[in-house]
Coordinates of C-alpha atoms in Angstrom, one line a residue:
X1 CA -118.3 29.3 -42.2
X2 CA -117.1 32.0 -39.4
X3 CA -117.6 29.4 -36.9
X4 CA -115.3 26.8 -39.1
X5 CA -112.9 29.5 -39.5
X6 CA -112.9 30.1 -35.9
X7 CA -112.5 27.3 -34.8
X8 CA -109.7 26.3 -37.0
X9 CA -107.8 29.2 -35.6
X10 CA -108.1 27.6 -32.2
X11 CA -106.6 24.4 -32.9
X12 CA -103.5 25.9 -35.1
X13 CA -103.4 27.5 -31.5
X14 CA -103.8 24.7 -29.5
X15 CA -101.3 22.8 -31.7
X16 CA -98.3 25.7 -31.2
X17 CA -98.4 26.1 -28.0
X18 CA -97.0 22.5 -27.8
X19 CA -94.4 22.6 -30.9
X20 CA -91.3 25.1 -31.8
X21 CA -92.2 28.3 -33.4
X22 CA -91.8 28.4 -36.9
X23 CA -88.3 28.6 -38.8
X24 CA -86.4 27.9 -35.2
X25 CA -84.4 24.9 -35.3
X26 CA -83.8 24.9 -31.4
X27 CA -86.3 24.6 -28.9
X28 CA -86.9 27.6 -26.5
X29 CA -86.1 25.8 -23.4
X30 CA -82.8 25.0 -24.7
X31 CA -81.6 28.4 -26.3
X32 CA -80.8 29.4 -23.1
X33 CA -79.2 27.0 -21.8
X34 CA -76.8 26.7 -24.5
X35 CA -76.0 30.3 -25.1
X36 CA -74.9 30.6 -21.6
X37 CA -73.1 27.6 -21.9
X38 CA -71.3 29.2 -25.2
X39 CA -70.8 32.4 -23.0
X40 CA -68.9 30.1 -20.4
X41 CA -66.6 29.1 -22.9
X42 CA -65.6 32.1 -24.0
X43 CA -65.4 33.7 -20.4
X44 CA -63.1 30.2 -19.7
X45 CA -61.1 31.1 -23.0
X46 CA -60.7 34.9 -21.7
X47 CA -59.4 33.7 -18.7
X48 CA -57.2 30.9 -20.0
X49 CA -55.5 33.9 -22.7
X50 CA -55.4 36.3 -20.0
X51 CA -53.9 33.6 -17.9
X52 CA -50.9 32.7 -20.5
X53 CA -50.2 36.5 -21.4
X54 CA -49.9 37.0 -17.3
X55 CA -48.0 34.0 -16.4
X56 CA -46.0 32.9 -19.8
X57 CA -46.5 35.5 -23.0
X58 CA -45.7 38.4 -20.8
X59 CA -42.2 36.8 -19.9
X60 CA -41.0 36.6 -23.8
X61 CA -41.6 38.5 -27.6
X62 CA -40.8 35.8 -30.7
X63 CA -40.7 36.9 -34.1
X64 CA -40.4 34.5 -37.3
X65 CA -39.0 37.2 -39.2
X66 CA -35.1 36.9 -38.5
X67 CA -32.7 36.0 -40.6
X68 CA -29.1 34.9 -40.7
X69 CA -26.4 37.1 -41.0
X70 CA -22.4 37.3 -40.5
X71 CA -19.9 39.7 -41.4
X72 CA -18.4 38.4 -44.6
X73 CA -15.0 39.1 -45.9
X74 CA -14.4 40.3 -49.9
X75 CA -11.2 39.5 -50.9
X76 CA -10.5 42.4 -53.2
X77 CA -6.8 42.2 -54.8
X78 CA -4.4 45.1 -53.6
X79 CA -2.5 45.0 -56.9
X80 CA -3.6 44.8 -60.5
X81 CA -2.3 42.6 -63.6
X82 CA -4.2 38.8 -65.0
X83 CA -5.5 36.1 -63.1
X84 CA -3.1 33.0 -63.9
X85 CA -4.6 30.3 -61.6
X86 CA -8.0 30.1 -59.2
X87 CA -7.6 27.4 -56.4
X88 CA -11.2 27.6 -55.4
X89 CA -15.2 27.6 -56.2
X90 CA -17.8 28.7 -54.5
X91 CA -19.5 26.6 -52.0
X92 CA -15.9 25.8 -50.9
X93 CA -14.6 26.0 -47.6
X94 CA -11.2 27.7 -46.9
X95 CA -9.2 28.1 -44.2
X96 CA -7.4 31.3 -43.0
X97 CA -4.2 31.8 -45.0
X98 CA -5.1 29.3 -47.9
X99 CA -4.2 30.5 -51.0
X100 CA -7.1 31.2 -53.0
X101 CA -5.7 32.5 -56.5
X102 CA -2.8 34.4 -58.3
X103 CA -1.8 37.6 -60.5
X104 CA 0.9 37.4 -63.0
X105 CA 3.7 39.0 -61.1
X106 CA 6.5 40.1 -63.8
X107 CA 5.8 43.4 -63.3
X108 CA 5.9 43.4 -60.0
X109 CA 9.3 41.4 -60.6
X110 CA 10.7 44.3 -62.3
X111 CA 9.9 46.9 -60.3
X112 CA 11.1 45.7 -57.3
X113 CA 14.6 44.8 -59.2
X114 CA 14.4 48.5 -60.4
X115 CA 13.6 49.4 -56.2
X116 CA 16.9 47.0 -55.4
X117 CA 19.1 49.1 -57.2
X118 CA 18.1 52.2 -56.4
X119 CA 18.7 51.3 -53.1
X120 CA 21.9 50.0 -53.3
X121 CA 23.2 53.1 -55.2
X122 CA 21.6 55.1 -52.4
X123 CA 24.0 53.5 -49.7
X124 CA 27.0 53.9 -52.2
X125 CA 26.3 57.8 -52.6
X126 CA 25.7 58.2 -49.1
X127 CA 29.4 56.7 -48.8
X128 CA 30.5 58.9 -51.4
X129 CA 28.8 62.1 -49.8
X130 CA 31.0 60.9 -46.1
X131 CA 34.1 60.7 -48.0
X132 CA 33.3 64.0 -49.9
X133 CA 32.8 65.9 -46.5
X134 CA 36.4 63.8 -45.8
X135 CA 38.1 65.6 -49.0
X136 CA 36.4 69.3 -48.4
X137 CA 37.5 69.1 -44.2
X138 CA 41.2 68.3 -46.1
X139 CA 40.6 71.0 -48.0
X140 CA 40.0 73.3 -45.3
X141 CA 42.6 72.1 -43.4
X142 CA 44.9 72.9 -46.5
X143 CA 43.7 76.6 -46.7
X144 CA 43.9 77.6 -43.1
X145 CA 48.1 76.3 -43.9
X146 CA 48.1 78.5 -47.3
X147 CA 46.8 81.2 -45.1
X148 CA 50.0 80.7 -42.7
X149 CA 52.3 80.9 -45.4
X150 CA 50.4 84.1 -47.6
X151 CA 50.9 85.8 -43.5
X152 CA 54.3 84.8 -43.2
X153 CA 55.1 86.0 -47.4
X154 CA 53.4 89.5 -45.9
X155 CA 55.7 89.8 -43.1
X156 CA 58.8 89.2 -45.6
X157 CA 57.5 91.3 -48.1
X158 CA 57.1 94.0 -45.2
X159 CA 60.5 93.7 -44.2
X160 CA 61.9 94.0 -47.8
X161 CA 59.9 97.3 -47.9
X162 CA 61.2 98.5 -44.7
X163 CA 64.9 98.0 -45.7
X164 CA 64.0 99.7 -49.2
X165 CA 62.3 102.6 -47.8
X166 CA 65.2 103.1 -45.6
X167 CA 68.0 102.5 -48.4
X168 CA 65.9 105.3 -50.3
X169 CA 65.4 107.8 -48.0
X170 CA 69.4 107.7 -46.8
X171 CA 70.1 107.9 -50.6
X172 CA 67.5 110.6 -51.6
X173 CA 69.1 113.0 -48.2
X174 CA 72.7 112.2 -49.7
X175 CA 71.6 113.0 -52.8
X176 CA 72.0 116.7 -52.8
X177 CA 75.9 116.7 -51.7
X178 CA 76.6 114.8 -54.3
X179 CA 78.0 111.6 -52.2
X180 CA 75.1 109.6 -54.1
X181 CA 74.9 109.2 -57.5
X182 CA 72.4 109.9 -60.3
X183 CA 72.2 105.8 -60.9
X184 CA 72.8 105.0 -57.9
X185 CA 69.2 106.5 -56.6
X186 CA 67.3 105.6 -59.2
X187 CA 68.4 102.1 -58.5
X188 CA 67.3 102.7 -54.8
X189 CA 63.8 104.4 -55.8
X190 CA 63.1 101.3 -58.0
X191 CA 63.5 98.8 -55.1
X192 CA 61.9 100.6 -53.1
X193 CA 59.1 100.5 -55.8
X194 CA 59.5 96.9 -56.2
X195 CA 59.6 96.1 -52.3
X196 CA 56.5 97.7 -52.2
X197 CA 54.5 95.8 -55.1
X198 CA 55.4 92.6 -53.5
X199 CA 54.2 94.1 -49.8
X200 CA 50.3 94.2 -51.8
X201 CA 50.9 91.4 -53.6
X202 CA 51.8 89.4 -50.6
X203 CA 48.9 91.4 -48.3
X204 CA 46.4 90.2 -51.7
X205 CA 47.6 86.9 -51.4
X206 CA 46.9 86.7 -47.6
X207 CA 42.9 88.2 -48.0
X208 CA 42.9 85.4 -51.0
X209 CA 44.0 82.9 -48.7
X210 CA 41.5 83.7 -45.7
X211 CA 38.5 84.2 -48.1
X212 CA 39.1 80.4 -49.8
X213 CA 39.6 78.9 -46.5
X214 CA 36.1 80.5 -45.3
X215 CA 34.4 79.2 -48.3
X216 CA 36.3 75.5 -47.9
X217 CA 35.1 75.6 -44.3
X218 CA 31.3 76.5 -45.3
X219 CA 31.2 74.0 -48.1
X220 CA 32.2 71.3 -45.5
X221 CA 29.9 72.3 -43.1
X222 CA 27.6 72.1 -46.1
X223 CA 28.3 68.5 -46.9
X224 CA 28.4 67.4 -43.6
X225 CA 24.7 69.0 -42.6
X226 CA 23.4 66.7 -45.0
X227 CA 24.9 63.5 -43.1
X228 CA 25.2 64.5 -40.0
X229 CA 23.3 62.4 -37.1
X230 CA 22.6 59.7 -39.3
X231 CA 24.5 56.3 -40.5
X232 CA 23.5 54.2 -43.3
X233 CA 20.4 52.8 -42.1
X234 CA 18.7 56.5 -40.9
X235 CA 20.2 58.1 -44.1
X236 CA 16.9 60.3 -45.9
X237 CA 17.8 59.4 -48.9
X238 CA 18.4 55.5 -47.9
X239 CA 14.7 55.4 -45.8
X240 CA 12.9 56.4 -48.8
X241 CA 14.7 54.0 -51.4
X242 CA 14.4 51.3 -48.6
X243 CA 10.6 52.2 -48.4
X244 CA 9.9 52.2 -52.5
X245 CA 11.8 48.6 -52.0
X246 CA 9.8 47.3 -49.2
X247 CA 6.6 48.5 -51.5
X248 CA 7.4 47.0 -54.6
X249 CA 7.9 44.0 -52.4
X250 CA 4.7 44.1 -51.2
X251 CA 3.1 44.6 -54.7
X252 CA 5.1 41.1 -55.6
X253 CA 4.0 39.8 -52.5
X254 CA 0.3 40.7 -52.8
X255 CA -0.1 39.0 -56.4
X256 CA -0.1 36.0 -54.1
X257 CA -4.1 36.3 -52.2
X258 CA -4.3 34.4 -49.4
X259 CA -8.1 34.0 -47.6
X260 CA -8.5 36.4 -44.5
X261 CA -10.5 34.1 -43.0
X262 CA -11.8 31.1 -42.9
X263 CA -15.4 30.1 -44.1
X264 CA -16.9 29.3 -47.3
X265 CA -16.1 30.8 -50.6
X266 CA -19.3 32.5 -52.2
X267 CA -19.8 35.1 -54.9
X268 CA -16.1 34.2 -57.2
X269 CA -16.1 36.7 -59.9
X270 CA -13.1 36.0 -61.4
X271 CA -11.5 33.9 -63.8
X272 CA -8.2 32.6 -65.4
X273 CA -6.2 35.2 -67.6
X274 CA -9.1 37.9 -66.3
X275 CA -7.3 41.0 -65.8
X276 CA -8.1 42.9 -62.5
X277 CA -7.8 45.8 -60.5
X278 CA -6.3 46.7 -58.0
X279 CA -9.3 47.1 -55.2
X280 CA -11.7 45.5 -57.3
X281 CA -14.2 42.3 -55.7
X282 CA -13.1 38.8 -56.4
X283 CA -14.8 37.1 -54.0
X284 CA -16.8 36.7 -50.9
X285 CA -15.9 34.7 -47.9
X286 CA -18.9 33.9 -45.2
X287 CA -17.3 32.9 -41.7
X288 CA -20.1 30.0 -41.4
X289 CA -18.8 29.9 -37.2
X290 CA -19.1 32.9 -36.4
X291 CA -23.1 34.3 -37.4
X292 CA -25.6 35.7 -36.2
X293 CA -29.0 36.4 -36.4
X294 CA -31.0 40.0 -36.6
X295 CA -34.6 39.7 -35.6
X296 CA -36.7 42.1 -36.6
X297 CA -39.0 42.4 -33.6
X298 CA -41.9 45.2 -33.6
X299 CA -41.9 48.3 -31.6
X300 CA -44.3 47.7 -29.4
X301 CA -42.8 44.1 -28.2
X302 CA -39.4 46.2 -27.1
X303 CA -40.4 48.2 -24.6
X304 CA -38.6 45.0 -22.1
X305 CA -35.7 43.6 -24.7
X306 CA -31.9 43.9 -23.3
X307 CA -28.7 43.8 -24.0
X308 CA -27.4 40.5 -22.0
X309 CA -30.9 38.1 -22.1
X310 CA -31.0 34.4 -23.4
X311 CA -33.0 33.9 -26.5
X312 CA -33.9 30.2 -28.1
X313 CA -34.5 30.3 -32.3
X314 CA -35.2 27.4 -34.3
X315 CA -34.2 27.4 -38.2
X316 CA -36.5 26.9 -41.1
X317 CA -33.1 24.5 -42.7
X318 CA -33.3 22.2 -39.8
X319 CA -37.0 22.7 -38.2
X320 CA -38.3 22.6 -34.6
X321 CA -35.6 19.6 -33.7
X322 CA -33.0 22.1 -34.0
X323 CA -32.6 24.5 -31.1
X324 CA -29.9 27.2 -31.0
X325 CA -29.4 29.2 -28.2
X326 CA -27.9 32.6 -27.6
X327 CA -28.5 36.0 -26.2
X328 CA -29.2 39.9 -27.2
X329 CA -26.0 41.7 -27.9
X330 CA -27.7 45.1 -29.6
X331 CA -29.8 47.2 -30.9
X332 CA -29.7 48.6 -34.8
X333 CA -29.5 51.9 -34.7
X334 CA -32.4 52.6 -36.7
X335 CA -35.4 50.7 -38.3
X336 CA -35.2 48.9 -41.8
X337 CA -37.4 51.9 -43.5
X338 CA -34.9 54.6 -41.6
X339 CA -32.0 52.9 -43.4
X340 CA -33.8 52.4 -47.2
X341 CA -32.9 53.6 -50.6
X342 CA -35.9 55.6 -50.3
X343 CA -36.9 56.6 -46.8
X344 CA -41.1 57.1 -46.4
X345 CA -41.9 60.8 -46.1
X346 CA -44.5 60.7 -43.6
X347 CA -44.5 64.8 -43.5
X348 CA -46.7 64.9 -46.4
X349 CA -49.9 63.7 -48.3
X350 CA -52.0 61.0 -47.2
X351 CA -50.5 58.9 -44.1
X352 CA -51.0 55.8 -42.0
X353 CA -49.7 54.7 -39.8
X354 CA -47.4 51.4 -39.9
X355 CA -46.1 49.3 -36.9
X356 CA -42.3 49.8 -38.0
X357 CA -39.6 46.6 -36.7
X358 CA -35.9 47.1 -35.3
X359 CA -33.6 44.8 -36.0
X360 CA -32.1 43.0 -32.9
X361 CA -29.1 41.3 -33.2
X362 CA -28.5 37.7 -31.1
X363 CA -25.4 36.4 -30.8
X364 CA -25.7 32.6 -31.4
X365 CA -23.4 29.4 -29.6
X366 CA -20.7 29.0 -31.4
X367 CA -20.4 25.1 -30.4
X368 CA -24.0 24.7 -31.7
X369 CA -22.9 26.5 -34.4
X370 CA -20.6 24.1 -35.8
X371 CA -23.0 21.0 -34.8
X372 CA -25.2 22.4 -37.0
X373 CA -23.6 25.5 -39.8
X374 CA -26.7 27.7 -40.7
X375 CA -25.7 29.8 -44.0
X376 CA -26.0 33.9 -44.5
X377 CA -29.6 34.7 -45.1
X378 CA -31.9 31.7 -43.8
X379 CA -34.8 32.2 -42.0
X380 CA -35.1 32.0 -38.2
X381 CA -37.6 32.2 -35.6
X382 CA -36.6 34.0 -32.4
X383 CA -37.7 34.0 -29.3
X384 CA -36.6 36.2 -26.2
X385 CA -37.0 35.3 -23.0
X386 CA -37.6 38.8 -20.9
X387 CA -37.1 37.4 -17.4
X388 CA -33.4 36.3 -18.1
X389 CA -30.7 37.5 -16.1
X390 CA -28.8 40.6 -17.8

């Protein structure tokens, strides 16, 4: 039995040594061989990567997430009152200066009536206020003459009180001799009394005369500071009627809205016998010539991107067959987390760290532009090419 046993050992032996160990499907002889073959192809494929990040990755960064932008218009009325006619629907294209809709305009109407009158009655006072300043310089003029005549009056009435005072005082010496009679001095005393009420009425009528041609003068000095240097079209009080008509012109003008630019209408709010505001949205206009794109490239591809270099994109809309070219123009000036409703607070609690992107804005060409309009928001894939000339 021990010799059977033994002897049956020796032939599993003999029968191994020329058959593959159990549970391995490849042979010995050719594990080796094939596991350096497996490591050449990975050293091959290290070399061919390292080749195409030396030669051809190393001279660009692409990113597929970019998107188009452009810097849209919103028409937003700049007077208030209804909507009485819309001229266009979104998806439309407009050009600069096309009507687009309309705001009942009688109130406007009226107000600038009521700004057309106010005007005119402004020139017609300022006429008024020169011929006033006309009529108080005559008035001046007649003063300064009453003040001639009240000086020439004085000088009579002086002379009249000379001659009394003279007449009295010969009569009052003669009166003691009795040459002079009782009546006849009394008669003398009550010219000379009389001479000399008309001497201060005549010096009160000369002060009266000077003061009122003082106050005539000031008056028209008055009137005239108010118009002096200016004509009818420099007039205050004629710029600022001419400026309340010029704005209720405007407001009349401005229930007419007109598209700033041209492009394609997008995002009309408003409809017929709606009533508006004055600064409130209407409507969005996208200039579908002139976008761009921002690519939101990584921080760590950056580190070579400038201002100035070429960039190729291709757009989901159109595919690969579709190339647009165009080249960096800026950097945003912070990342899309910096600039969100809720910045991350990476000060506090629990934090990992996230590779953050910064938007990169390309400029695209505007002929290939209008070969092929891309619209605001579609995807894009950029990519930069790092050895173009800046």
């Amino acid at each position: 039995m021990t010799d059977t046993n033994t002897g049956g050992g020796a032939g599993s032996g003999a029968g191994a040594e020329g058959a593959p160990e159990k549970g391995s499907v490849i042979h010995k002889s050719k594990r080796k061989t094939l596991l350096m073959g497996l490591g050449g192809v990975v050293a091959v494929a290290a070399v061919l990567w390292g080749g195409y990040e030396f030669f051809i990755g190393s001279r660009s960064v692409s990113t597929d997430n970019a998107y188009v932008a452009g810097e849209n218009a919103d028409v937003t009325p700049l007077t208030s009152g209804r909507v009485t006619e819309v001229l266009v629907t979104d998806t439309q294209p407009v050009r600069k200066g096309q009507l687009l809709f309309r705001i009942e305009d009688k109130d406007q109407k009226i107000a600038l009536a009521e700004a057309e009158a106010n005007l005119e009655r402004a020139k017609r006072m300022y006429g008024q206020s020169l011929a006033n300043n006309e009529a108080l310089a005559a008035a001046a003029d007649a003063n300064q003459a009453q003040i001639d005549t009240a000086r020439a009056n004085l000088q009579a009435a002086r002379a009249d009180l000379t001659k009394a005072t003279s007449d009295f005082t010969r009569r009052n010496a003669l009166a003691g001799s009795g040459a002079v009679s009782t009546e006849e001095l009394t008669s003398a005393k009550q010219a000379l009394d009389s001479a000399q009420a008309a001497f201060e009425q005549a010096r009160a009528a000369l002060k009266q005369a000077q003061a009122s041609a003082v106050s005539a003068r000031q008056q028209e000095q008055a009137a005239v500071a108010l118009t002096k240097g200016t004509d009818v079209e420099t007039a205050p009080e004629i710029k600022l009627a001419q400026a309340r008509y010029d704005a209720a012109k405007l407001d009349l003008e401005r229930t007419v809205v007109r598209a700033p630019i041209a492009g394609v209408v997008a995002q009309r709010s408003i409809q017929v016998g709606q009533k508006i505001q004055n600064g409130s949205p209407a409507m969005v206009i996208v200039p579908v010539d002139k976008l761009y794109v921002d690519a939101n490239f990584k921080e760590d591809k950056l580190g070579q991107v400038r201002a100035g270099q070429s960039a190729t994109l291709t757009s989901d809309f159109y595919g690969g067959d579709v190339e647009y070219h165009g080249k960096v123009v800026g950097f945003s000036g912070g990342t899309g987390a910096a600039f969100s409703l809720i910045p991350a607070q990476n000060a506090t609690g629990n934090w990992i760290k996230v590779v953050q992107r910064l938007p990169v804005r390309i400029e695209l060409d505007q002929d290939e532009l209008k070969a092929h309009p891309l619209r605001v928001g579609l995807s894009m894939e950029a990519e930069i090419d790092l050895t173009s000339e800046r």
